[in-house]
Coordinates of C-alpha atoms in Angstrom, one line a residue:
Chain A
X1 CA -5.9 -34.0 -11.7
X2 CA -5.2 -30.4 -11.0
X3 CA -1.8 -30.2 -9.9
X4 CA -1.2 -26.4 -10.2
X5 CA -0.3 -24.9 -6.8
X6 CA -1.3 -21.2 -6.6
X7 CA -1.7 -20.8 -3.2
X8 CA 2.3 -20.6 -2.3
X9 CA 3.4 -19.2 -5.7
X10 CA 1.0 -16.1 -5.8
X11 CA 1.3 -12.7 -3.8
X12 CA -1.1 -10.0 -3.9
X13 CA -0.3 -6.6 -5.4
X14 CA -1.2 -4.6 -2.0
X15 CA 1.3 -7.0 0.0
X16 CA 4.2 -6.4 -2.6
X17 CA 4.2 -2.7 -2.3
X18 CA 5.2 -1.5 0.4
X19 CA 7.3 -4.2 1.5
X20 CA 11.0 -3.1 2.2
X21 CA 13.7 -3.8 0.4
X22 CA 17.3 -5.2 1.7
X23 CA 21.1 -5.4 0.0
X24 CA 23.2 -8.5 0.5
X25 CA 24.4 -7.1 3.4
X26 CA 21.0 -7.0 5.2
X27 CA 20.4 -3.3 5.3
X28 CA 17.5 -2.1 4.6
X29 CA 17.9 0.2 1.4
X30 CA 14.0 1.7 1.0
X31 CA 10.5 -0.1 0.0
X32 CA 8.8 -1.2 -3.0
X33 CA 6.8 1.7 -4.2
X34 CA 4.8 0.3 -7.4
X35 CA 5.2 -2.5 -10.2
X36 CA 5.6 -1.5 -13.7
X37 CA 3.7 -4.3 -15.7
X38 CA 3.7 -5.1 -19.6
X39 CA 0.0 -4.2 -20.3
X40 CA -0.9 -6.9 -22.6
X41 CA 1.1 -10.1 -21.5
X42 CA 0.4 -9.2 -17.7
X43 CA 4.5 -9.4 -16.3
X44 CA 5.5 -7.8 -14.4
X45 CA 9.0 -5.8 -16.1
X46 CA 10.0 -4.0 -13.3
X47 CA 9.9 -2.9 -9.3
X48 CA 9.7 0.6 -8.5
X49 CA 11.9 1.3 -5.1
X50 CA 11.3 4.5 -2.9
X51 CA 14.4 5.1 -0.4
X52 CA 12.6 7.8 2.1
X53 CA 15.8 10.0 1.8
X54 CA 17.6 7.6 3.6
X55 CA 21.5 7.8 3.1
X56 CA 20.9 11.1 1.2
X57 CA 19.3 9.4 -1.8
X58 CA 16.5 11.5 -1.9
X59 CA 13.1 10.7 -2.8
X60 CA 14.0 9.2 -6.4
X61 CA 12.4 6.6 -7.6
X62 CA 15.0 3.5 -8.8
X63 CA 13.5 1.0 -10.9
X64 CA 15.1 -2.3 -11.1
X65 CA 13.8 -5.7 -12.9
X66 CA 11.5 -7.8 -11.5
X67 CA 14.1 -10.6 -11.8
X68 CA 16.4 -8.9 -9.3
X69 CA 14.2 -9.3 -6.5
X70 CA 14.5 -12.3 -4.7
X71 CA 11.8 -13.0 -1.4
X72 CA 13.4 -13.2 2.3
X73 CA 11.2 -15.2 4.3
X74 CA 13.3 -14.3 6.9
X75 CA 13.1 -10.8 7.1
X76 CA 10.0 -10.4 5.7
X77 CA 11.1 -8.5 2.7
X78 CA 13.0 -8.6 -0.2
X79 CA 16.8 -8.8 -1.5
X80 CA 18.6 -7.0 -4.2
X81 CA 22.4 -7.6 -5.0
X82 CA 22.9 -3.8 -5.1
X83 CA 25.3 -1.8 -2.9
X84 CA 25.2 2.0 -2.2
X85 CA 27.9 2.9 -4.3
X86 CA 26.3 0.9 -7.3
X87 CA 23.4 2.7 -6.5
X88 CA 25.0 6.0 -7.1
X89 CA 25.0 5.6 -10.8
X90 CA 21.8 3.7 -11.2
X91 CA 18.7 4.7 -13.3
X92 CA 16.1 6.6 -11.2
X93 CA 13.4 9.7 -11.8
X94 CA 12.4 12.3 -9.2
X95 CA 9.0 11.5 -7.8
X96 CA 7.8 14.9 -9.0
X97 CA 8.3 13.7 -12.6
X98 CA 6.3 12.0 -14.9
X99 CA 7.8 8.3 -14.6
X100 CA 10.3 7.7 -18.4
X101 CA 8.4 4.4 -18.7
X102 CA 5.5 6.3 -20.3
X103 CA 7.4 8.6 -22.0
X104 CA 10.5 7.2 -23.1
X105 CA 10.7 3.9 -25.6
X106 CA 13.8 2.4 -24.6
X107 CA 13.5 3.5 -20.7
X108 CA 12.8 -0.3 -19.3
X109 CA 15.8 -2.0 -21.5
X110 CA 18.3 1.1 -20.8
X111 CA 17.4 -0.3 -16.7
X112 CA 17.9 -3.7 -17.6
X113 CA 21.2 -2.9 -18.8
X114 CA 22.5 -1.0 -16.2
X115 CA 21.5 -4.4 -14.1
X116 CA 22.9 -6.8 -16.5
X117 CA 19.3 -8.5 -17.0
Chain B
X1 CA 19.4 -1.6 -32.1
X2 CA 17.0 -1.8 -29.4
X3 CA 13.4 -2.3 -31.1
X4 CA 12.0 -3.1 -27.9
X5 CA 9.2 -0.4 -27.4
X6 CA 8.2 -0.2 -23.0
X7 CA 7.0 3.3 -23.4
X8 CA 3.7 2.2 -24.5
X9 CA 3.5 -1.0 -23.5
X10 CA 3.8 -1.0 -19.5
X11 CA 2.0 -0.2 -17.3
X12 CA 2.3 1.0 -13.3
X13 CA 0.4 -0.7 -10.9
X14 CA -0.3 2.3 -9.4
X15 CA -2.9 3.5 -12.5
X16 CA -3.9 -0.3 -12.5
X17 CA -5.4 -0.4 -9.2
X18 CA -8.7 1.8 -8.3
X19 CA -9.2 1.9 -12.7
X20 CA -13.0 1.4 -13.2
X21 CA -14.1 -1.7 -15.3
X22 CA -17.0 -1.7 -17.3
X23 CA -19.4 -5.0 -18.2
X24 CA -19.7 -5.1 -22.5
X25 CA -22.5 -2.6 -22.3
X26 CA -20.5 0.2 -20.7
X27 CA -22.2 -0.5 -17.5
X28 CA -19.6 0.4 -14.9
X29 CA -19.0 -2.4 -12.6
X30 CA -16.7 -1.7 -10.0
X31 CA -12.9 -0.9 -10.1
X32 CA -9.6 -2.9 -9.9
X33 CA -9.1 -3.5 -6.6
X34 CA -5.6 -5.6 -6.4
X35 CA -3.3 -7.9 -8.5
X36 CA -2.5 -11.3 -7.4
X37 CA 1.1 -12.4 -8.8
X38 CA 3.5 -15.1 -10.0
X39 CA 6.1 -14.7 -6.9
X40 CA 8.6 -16.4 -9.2
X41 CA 7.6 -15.4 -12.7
X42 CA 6.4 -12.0 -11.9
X43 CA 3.0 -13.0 -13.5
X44 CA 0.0 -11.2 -13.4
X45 CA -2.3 -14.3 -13.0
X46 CA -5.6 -12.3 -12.0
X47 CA -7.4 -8.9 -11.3
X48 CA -9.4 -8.4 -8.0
X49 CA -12.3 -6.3 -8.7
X50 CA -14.4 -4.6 -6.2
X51 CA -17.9 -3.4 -6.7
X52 CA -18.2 -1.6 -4.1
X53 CA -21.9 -2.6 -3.1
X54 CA -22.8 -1.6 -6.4
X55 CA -26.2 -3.3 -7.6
X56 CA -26.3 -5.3 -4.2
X57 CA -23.1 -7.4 -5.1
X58 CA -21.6 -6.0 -1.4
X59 CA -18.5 -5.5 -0.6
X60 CA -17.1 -8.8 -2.0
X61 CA -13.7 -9.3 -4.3
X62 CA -14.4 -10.8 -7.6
X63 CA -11.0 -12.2 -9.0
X64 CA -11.4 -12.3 -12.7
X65 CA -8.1 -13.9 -14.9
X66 CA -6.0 -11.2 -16.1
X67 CA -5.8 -12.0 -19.6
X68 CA -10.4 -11.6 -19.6
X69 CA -9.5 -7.6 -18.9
X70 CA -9.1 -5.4 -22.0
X71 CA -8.2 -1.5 -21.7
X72 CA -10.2 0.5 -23.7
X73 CA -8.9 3.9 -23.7
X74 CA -12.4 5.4 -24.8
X75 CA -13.7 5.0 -21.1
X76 CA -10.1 5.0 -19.6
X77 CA -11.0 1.6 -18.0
X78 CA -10.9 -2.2 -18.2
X79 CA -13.9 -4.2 -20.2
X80 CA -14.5 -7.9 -19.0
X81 CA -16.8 -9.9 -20.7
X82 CA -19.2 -10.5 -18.4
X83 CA -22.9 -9.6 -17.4
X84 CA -24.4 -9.1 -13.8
X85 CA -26.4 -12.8 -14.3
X86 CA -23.0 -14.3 -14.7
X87 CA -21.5 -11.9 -11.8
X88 CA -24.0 -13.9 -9.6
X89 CA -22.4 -17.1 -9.4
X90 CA -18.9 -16.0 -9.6
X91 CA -16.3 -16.8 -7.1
X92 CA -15.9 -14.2 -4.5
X93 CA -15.1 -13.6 -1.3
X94 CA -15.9 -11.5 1.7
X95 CA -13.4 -8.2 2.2
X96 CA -13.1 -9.9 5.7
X97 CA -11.5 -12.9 5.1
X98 CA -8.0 -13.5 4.2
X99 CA -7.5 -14.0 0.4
X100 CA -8.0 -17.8 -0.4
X101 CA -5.4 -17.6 -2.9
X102 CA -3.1 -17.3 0.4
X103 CA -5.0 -20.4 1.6
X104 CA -6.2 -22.7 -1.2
X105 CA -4.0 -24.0 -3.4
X106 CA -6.8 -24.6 -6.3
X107 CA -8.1 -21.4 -5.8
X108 CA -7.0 -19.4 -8.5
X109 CA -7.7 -23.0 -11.2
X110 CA -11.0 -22.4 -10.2
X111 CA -11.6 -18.8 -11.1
X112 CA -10.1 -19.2 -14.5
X113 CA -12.4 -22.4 -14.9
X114 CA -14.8 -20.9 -14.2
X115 CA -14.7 -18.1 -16.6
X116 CA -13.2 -20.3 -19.0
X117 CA -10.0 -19.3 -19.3

């Protein structure tokens, strides 16, 4: 018997981006912008987040792991356990740049670190 | 040391979506269209391919198992093993209906059975 229940576990791509993005406190802190994705195991490493320029953050791009997200059915979006001042010092790239996940080995881990994943 | 190497290895899902995928010929099929996803794992678990009406296969999503696409960075695009005749009685559904990996729980079980995966 086929017990395997992919019908609550999986989420498409095009309803993951997009989706906004909330601290502990319930602010909303930006969206989810893209997924950065190990290319031959399929996991997904990491969420890119796009703030709009809210609370004069700018239009970097702040990638955080995967693992960090966590689903709020309630608000319809997803959590992080990240404050603005944290925020302040956190790994990000302007949008005009090439992202340092293809250019830079140890970009991904150097992000996990900052996070403590 | 960190011998962990993500430069080369990830992937955005920004470059994965809309990349062309080609049949073992070099017969372009269609492009990527979407990722379905682990929620919890983060998981890549399949690829939604569109075809775009290509060779009378309509406007239908193909989902094919993630781990069946290989890059090839000769065509700058994804190879599945797979010919048209096969195509034909592939699971699929219509752009119109809501995803039945949202609605059916042995959905996805079926696709990789189906390509044997």
């Amino acid at each position: 018997m086929d017990t395997s229940n992919t019908a609550s576990e999986t989420i498409c791509s095009d309803k993951v981006e997009g989706t906004a993005v909330y601290d502990n406190n319930g602010e909303k802190l930006g969206s989810i912008e893209s997924l950065m994705i190990d290319k031959r195991s399929g996991q997904v490493r990491h969420a890119v987040l796009e703030f709009g320029g809210f609370l004069g953050l700018g239009t970097d791009r702040y990638p955080v792991p995967w693992s960090m997200l966590k689903y709020d059915t309630n608000r319809d979006g997803y959590v992080v356990p990240i404050d603005n001042s944290r925020l302040a010092d956190a790994p990000r790239y302007p949008l005009t740049e090439e992202s340092p996940f293809t250019t830079d080995a140890g970009y991904g881990q150097r992000v996990n670190n900052f996070y403590g994943y």
